[in-house]
Amino acid sequence: MSAAKDAPPPLPEPLGVAVADSHTHLDMQDGTVEQALEKAAAVGVTTVIQVGCDVKGSRWAAETAEAYAPVHAAVALHPNEAPRIVHGDPDGWSRQGARGPGGEGALDEALAEIERLAALPWVKGVGETGLDYYRTGPEGKAAQERSFRAHIEIAKRQGKALVIHDREAHADVLRILREEGAPERTVFHCYSGDAEMAELCAESGYFMSFAGNVTFKNAQPLRDALKVAPLELVLVETDAPFLTPAPYRGRPNAPYLIPVTVRAMAAVKGIGEDALAAAIADNTARAFDY
Ligand SMILES: [Zn+2]
Ligand SMILES: [Zn+2]
């Protein structure tokens, strides 16, 4: 790839109404937190939810939320991390590298630390948790499910939003939420279901957070889902550095690119950009209770 193709995309036109990026990973992006927040604020992205994927990343998310007013934290063991902990091989998104003792005891220990962090006032969410059948094979399924159920309990005990990562596991995620009883506020991050599932989520009052992939050419089922999702349950996110919206696919993503996705979503919804942004701002504050 040429240098230009790796370069950060230009700043989009600012939004008329400020919104939140409901799911980002600043710790995996280039530049400082200050730089990311400054660029985001310049285009009307004035709040970000920083999501931890392992113990180290969750500690960092909590510390960053404590230090920066525009940042709120979500803390968890990612569904692909939980099996690694049980199998004694956590490498983690923050690349801890250390081989742990493994076993369910190791998972319980990590979960106890997540719960301690979840109790902090600037931590507004428990997640991302859930199921990922794309990256984790059958051997990791039991650990993943055990971790997911534990995170649901933590979210309920601590009164925080539950942030769901669901990759190719829609039916099982919905079933486990039903079995455990979902927390009052549940967010499907990087929503990836179809229109039929969006109706099920709407019936249960689950928030659906759309990422840059809603702009992809082959994502018509996702746009059909967005069409039927009630306006009061729709959020937007970058999941940066991943899922850079079109036309910048393949280049580094960051919270300042939220306006690109909001504009594409407004077109799908057939409403004005400001009306959608106002709804998203309100919904995100309700979902994460800030
Ligand atoms: Zn995810
Ligand atoms: Zn994520």
Short mmCIF file of C-alpha atoms and ligand atoms in Angstrom, two decimals:
data_model
loop_
_atom_site.label_atom_id
_atom_site.label_comp_id
_atom_site.label_asym_id
_atom_site.label_seq_id
_atom_site.Cartn_x
_atom_site.Cartn_y
_atom_site.Cartn_z
CA MET A 1 0.00 0.00 0.00
CA SER A 2 1.20 3.52 -0.73
CA ALA A 3 1.76 6.01 2.07
CA ALA A 4 -1.36 7.95 1.05
CA LYS A 5 -3.49 4.85 1.50
CA ASP A 6 -2.22 4.41 5.07
CA ALA A 7 -2.61 8.08 5.95
CA PRO A 8 -5.31 9.20 8.36
CA PRO A 9 -8.40 10.40 6.44
CA PRO A 10 -9.07 14.16 6.44
CA LEU A 11 -11.34 15.82 9.01
CA PRO A 12 -14.97 15.64 7.85
CA GLU A 13 -17.33 18.62 8.00
CA PRO A 14 -18.33 19.16 11.64
CA LEU A 15 -21.71 17.88 12.80
CA GLY A 16 -24.30 20.52 13.65
CA VAL A 17 -25.28 18.63 16.80
CA ALA A 18 -22.61 17.00 18.98
CA VAL A 19 -22.67 13.23 19.47
CA ALA A 20 -20.77 10.51 21.31
CA ASP A 21 -18.64 7.75 19.83
CA SER A 22 -20.24 4.93 21.81
CA HIS A 23 -17.34 2.48 21.37
CA THR A 24 -13.70 3.16 20.70
CA HIS A 25 -10.24 1.83 21.57
CA LEU A 26 -8.00 4.87 21.97
CA ASP A 27 -5.24 2.63 23.34
CA MET A 28 -4.94 0.94 19.94
CA GLN A 29 -4.80 4.17 17.94
CA ASP A 30 -1.86 6.36 16.96
CA GLY A 31 -1.31 9.64 18.80
CA THR A 32 -2.17 10.77 22.30
CA VAL A 33 -5.53 10.79 24.03
CA GLU A 34 -5.45 14.61 23.93
CA GLN A 35 -4.93 14.62 20.18
CA ALA A 36 -7.75 12.14 19.59
CA LEU A 37 -10.17 14.10 21.78
CA GLU A 38 -9.21 17.40 20.21
CA LYS A 39 -9.73 16.17 16.65
CA ALA A 40 -13.02 14.54 17.62
CA ALA A 41 -14.32 17.64 19.38
CA ALA A 42 -13.42 19.77 16.35
CA VAL A 43 -16.05 17.89 14.30
CA GLY A 44 -18.69 17.59 17.03
CA VAL A 45 -17.74 14.29 18.64
CA THR A 46 -17.53 15.53 22.21
CA THR A 47 -17.85 12.27 24.15
CA VAL A 48 -16.24 8.86 23.73
CA ILE A 49 -16.74 5.54 25.46
CA GLN A 50 -13.32 3.92 25.87
CA VAL A 51 -13.64 0.14 25.91
CA GLY A 52 -11.26 -2.26 27.62
CA CYS A 53 -10.75 -5.77 26.24
CA ASP A 54 -8.61 -7.34 28.97
CA VAL A 55 -7.60 -6.55 32.56
CA LYS A 56 -4.79 -4.23 31.56
CA GLY A 57 -6.85 -2.44 28.92
CA SER A 58 -9.78 -2.12 31.32
CA ARG A 59 -7.55 -0.53 33.97
CA TRP A 60 -6.31 1.89 31.31
CA ALA A 61 -9.89 2.69 30.25
CA ALA A 62 -10.88 3.46 33.84
CA GLU A 63 -7.80 5.63 34.42
CA THR A 64 -8.36 7.52 31.17
CA ALA A 65 -12.02 8.15 32.01
CA GLU A 66 -10.99 9.45 35.42
CA ALA A 67 -8.44 11.80 33.85
CA TYR A 68 -10.48 13.17 30.90
CA ALA A 69 -13.99 14.57 31.25
CA PRO A 70 -15.13 13.63 27.70
CA VAL A 71 -14.17 9.98 28.24
CA HIS A 72 -16.32 7.33 29.90
CA ALA A 73 -15.10 3.78 30.35
CA ALA A 74 -16.40 0.29 29.75
CA VAL A 75 -14.47 -2.62 31.25
CA ALA A 76 -14.42 -6.31 30.43
CA LEU A 77 -12.64 -9.38 29.20
CA HIS A 78 -13.31 -9.59 25.46
CA PRO A 79 -15.05 -12.82 24.35
CA ASN A 80 -11.85 -13.83 22.59
CA GLU A 81 -9.75 -13.07 25.68
CA ALA A 82 -11.71 -15.19 28.18
CA PRO A 83 -10.73 -18.54 26.60
CA ARG A 84 -7.09 -17.44 26.49
CA ILE A 85 -7.13 -16.75 30.22
CA VAL A 86 -8.65 -20.15 30.96
CA HIS A 87 -6.11 -21.82 28.71
CA GLY A 88 -3.26 -19.96 30.42
CA ASP A 89 -2.34 -17.97 27.35
CA PRO A 90 -3.60 -14.43 27.68
CA ASP A 91 -1.91 -12.19 25.15
CA GLY A 92 -4.58 -9.62 25.18
CA TRP A 93 -5.26 -6.54 23.17
CA SER A 94 -2.71 -4.78 25.36
CA ARG A 95 -0.16 -7.53 24.70
CA GLN A 96 0.60 -8.55 28.26
CA GLY A 97 2.29 -11.61 26.84
CA ALA A 98 2.63 -13.36 30.16
CA ARG A 99 1.52 -16.94 30.37
CA GLY A 100 -0.85 -17.26 33.28
CA PRO A 101 -1.64 -20.28 35.41
CA GLY A 102 -4.87 -20.73 33.45
CA GLY A 103 -7.98 -22.55 34.56
CA GLU A 104 -11.28 -21.25 35.76
CA GLY A 105 -9.59 -19.79 38.83
CA ALA A 106 -7.59 -17.46 36.59
CA LEU A 107 -10.80 -16.37 34.87
CA ASP A 108 -12.49 -15.77 38.22
CA GLU A 109 -9.55 -13.67 39.37
CA ALA A 110 -9.69 -11.56 36.22
CA LEU A 111 -13.46 -11.17 36.59
CA ALA A 112 -13.04 -9.99 40.17
CA GLU A 113 -10.75 -7.22 38.94
CA ILE A 114 -13.28 -6.30 36.24
CA GLU A 115 -15.98 -6.03 38.89
CA ARG A 116 -13.77 -3.83 41.07
CA LEU A 117 -13.24 -1.50 38.08
CA ALA A 118 -16.92 -1.63 37.11
CA ALA A 119 -17.84 -0.15 40.48
CA LEU A 120 -15.87 3.05 39.78
CA PRO A 121 -18.12 6.06 39.07
CA TRP A 122 -16.46 6.96 35.76
CA VAL A 123 -16.90 3.42 34.47
CA LYS A 124 -20.30 3.44 32.77
CA GLY A 125 -20.35 0.09 31.04
CA VAL A 126 -19.44 -3.58 31.41
CA GLY A 127 -18.18 -4.86 28.07
CA GLU A 128 -17.27 -5.66 25.54
CA THR A 129 -18.47 -9.12 26.39
CA GLY A 130 -20.59 -11.65 24.57
CA LEU A 131 -19.83 -14.37 22.07
CA ASP A 132 -17.51 -14.51 19.07
CA TYR A 133 -17.78 -17.67 17.00
CA TYR A 134 -15.71 -16.15 14.22
CA ARG A 135 -12.36 -15.91 16.01
CA THR A 136 -12.86 -18.39 18.83
CA GLY A 137 -13.28 -22.05 17.90
CA PRO A 138 -15.39 -24.70 19.63
CA GLU A 139 -12.63 -25.34 22.23
CA GLY A 140 -13.12 -21.82 23.59
CA LYS A 141 -16.90 -21.82 23.66
CA ALA A 142 -17.41 -22.89 27.28
CA ALA A 143 -15.03 -20.27 28.67
CA GLN A 144 -16.59 -17.61 26.49
CA GLU A 145 -20.09 -18.40 27.68
CA ARG A 146 -19.05 -18.58 31.32
CA SER A 147 -17.36 -15.18 31.01
CA PHE A 148 -20.38 -13.66 29.22
CA ARG A 149 -22.78 -14.83 31.94
CA ALA A 150 -20.47 -13.44 34.64
CA HIS A 151 -20.28 -10.06 32.90
CA ILE A 152 -24.08 -9.88 32.72
CA GLU A 153 -24.20 -10.42 36.47
CA ILE A 154 -21.54 -7.77 37.09
CA ALA A 155 -23.43 -5.23 34.96
CA LYS A 156 -26.60 -5.90 36.94
CA ARG A 157 -24.91 -5.81 40.34
CA GLN A 158 -23.09 -2.57 39.54
CA GLY A 159 -26.01 -0.96 37.68
CA LYS A 160 -23.94 -0.36 34.54
CA ALA A 161 -24.74 -0.71 30.85
CA LEU A 162 -23.92 -4.07 29.29
CA VAL A 163 -21.90 -3.76 26.05
CA ILE A 164 -22.32 -6.79 23.82
CA HIS A 165 -19.84 -8.06 21.24
CA ASP A 166 -21.75 -10.50 19.03
CA ARG A 167 -19.92 -11.98 16.09
CA GLU A 168 -21.71 -14.75 14.23
CA ALA A 169 -23.45 -15.75 17.45
CA HIS A 170 -26.77 -13.87 17.32
CA ALA A 171 -29.11 -16.65 18.48
CA ASP A 172 -26.92 -17.72 21.41
CA VAL A 173 -26.33 -14.14 22.55
CA LEU A 174 -30.07 -13.43 22.58
CA ARG A 175 -30.76 -16.74 24.33
CA ILE A 176 -28.20 -16.16 27.09
CA LEU A 177 -29.50 -12.63 27.65
CA ARG A 178 -32.98 -14.10 28.04
CA GLU A 179 -31.78 -16.85 30.39
CA GLU A 180 -29.76 -14.53 32.62
CA GLY A 181 -32.14 -11.60 32.38
CA ALA A 182 -30.60 -8.63 30.59
CA PRO A 183 -29.53 -5.58 32.58
CA GLU A 184 -31.75 -2.52 32.35
CA ARG A 185 -29.47 -1.02 29.68
CA THR A 186 -27.93 -3.29 27.02
CA VAL A 187 -26.01 -2.13 23.95
CA PHE A 188 -25.22 -4.29 20.92
CA HIS A 189 -21.91 -2.79 19.86
CA CYS A 190 -21.05 -2.94 16.15
CA TYR A 191 -24.55 -4.21 15.53
CA SER A 192 -24.33 -6.97 12.94
CA GLY A 193 -27.77 -8.57 12.86
CA ASP A 194 -30.40 -8.31 10.15
CA ALA A 195 -33.73 -6.49 10.18
CA GLU A 196 -35.51 -9.40 11.83
CA MET A 197 -33.03 -9.39 14.72
CA ALA A 198 -33.34 -5.60 14.99
CA GLU A 199 -37.04 -6.10 15.64
CA LEU A 200 -36.23 -8.61 18.40
CA CYS A 201 -33.73 -6.19 19.95
CA ALA A 202 -36.29 -3.40 19.76
CA GLU A 203 -38.86 -5.52 21.58
CA SER A 204 -36.38 -6.02 24.41
CA GLY A 205 -35.31 -2.37 24.42
CA TYR A 206 -31.71 -3.17 23.47
CA PHE A 207 -29.69 -0.32 21.99
CA MET A 208 -28.11 -0.96 18.59
CA SER A 209 -24.82 0.79 17.93
CA PHE A 210 -23.86 1.08 14.26
CA ALA A 211 -20.23 1.25 13.14
CA GLY A 212 -18.48 2.27 9.92
CA ASN A 213 -19.31 -1.02 8.24
CA VAL A 214 -22.87 0.25 7.76
CA THR A 215 -21.36 2.32 4.92
CA PHE A 216 -19.83 -0.70 3.15
CA LYS A 217 -21.18 -1.57 -0.29
CA ASN A 218 -22.02 -5.15 0.70
CA ALA A 219 -23.78 -4.14 3.94
CA GLN A 220 -27.36 -3.83 2.68
CA PRO A 221 -28.71 -6.21 5.38
CA LEU A 222 -27.18 -3.91 8.00
CA ARG A 223 -28.80 -0.86 6.41
CA ASP A 224 -32.11 -2.75 6.34
CA ALA A 225 -31.67 -3.37 10.07
CA LEU A 226 -30.94 0.31 10.69
CA LYS A 227 -34.11 1.19 8.76
CA VAL A 228 -36.32 -0.79 11.15
CA ALA A 229 -34.40 0.02 14.36
CA PRO A 230 -36.43 2.54 16.39
CA LEU A 231 -34.75 5.96 16.36
CA GLU A 232 -34.64 6.03 20.17
CA LEU A 233 -32.47 2.88 20.28
CA VAL A 234 -29.85 3.86 17.68
CA LEU A 235 -26.24 4.70 18.62
CA VAL A 236 -23.13 5.29 16.53
CA GLU A 237 -19.55 4.17 17.10
CA THR A 238 -16.20 3.84 15.38
CA ASP A 239 -14.82 0.71 17.07
CA ALA A 240 -11.62 2.48 16.00
CA PRO A 241 -8.99 1.62 14.90
CA PHE A 242 -11.18 -0.93 13.11
CA LEU A 243 -14.03 -0.56 10.58
CA THR A 244 -13.12 2.75 8.96
CA PRO A 245 -16.18 4.02 7.06
CA ALA A 246 -16.28 4.33 3.26
CA PRO A 247 -14.70 5.98 1.34
CA TYR A 248 -11.73 5.57 3.70
CA ARG A 249 -11.91 1.79 4.16
CA GLY A 250 -8.47 0.35 4.99
CA ARG A 251 -7.13 3.59 6.47
CA PRO A 252 -6.83 4.18 10.23
CA ASN A 253 -10.12 4.88 12.00
CA ALA A 254 -10.57 7.30 14.91
CA PRO A 255 -13.45 9.02 16.73
CA TYR A 256 -13.22 12.12 14.49
CA LEU A 257 -14.62 10.05 11.61
CA ILE A 258 -18.01 9.59 13.33
CA PRO A 259 -19.64 12.31 11.14
CA VAL A 260 -19.00 10.19 8.02
CA THR A 261 -21.00 7.33 9.51
CA VAL A 262 -23.72 9.60 10.94
CA ARG A 263 -24.31 11.11 7.48
CA ALA A 264 -24.59 7.68 5.87
CA MET A 265 -27.00 6.60 8.61
CA ALA A 266 -29.16 9.72 8.19
CA ALA A 267 -29.51 8.89 4.50
CA VAL A 268 -30.61 5.33 5.35
CA LYS A 269 -33.09 6.60 7.93
CA GLY A 270 -34.36 9.29 5.57
CA ILE A 271 -34.03 12.00 8.21
CA GLY A 272 -31.87 15.06 8.59
CA GLU A 273 -28.36 14.76 9.94
CA ASP A 274 -29.11 17.08 12.89
CA ALA A 275 -32.24 15.16 13.87
CA LEU A 276 -30.33 11.88 13.85
CA ALA A 277 -27.39 13.38 15.75
CA ALA A 278 -29.72 14.80 18.41
CA ALA A 279 -31.38 11.41 18.87
CA ILE A 280 -28.01 9.63 19.05
CA ALA A 281 -26.67 12.11 21.61
CA ASP A 282 -29.71 11.59 23.78
CA ASN A 283 -29.71 7.80 23.35
CA THR A 284 -26.02 7.40 24.24
CA ALA A 285 -26.42 9.45 27.41
CA ARG A 286 -29.42 7.29 28.37
CA ALA A 287 -27.69 4.03 27.50
CA PHE A 288 -24.61 4.80 29.59
CA ASP A 289 -26.35 6.96 32.17
CA TYR A 290 -24.02 9.97 32.10
ZN ZN B 1 -16.28 -5.94 19.47
ZN ZN B 2 -14.43 -3.04 20.31
#
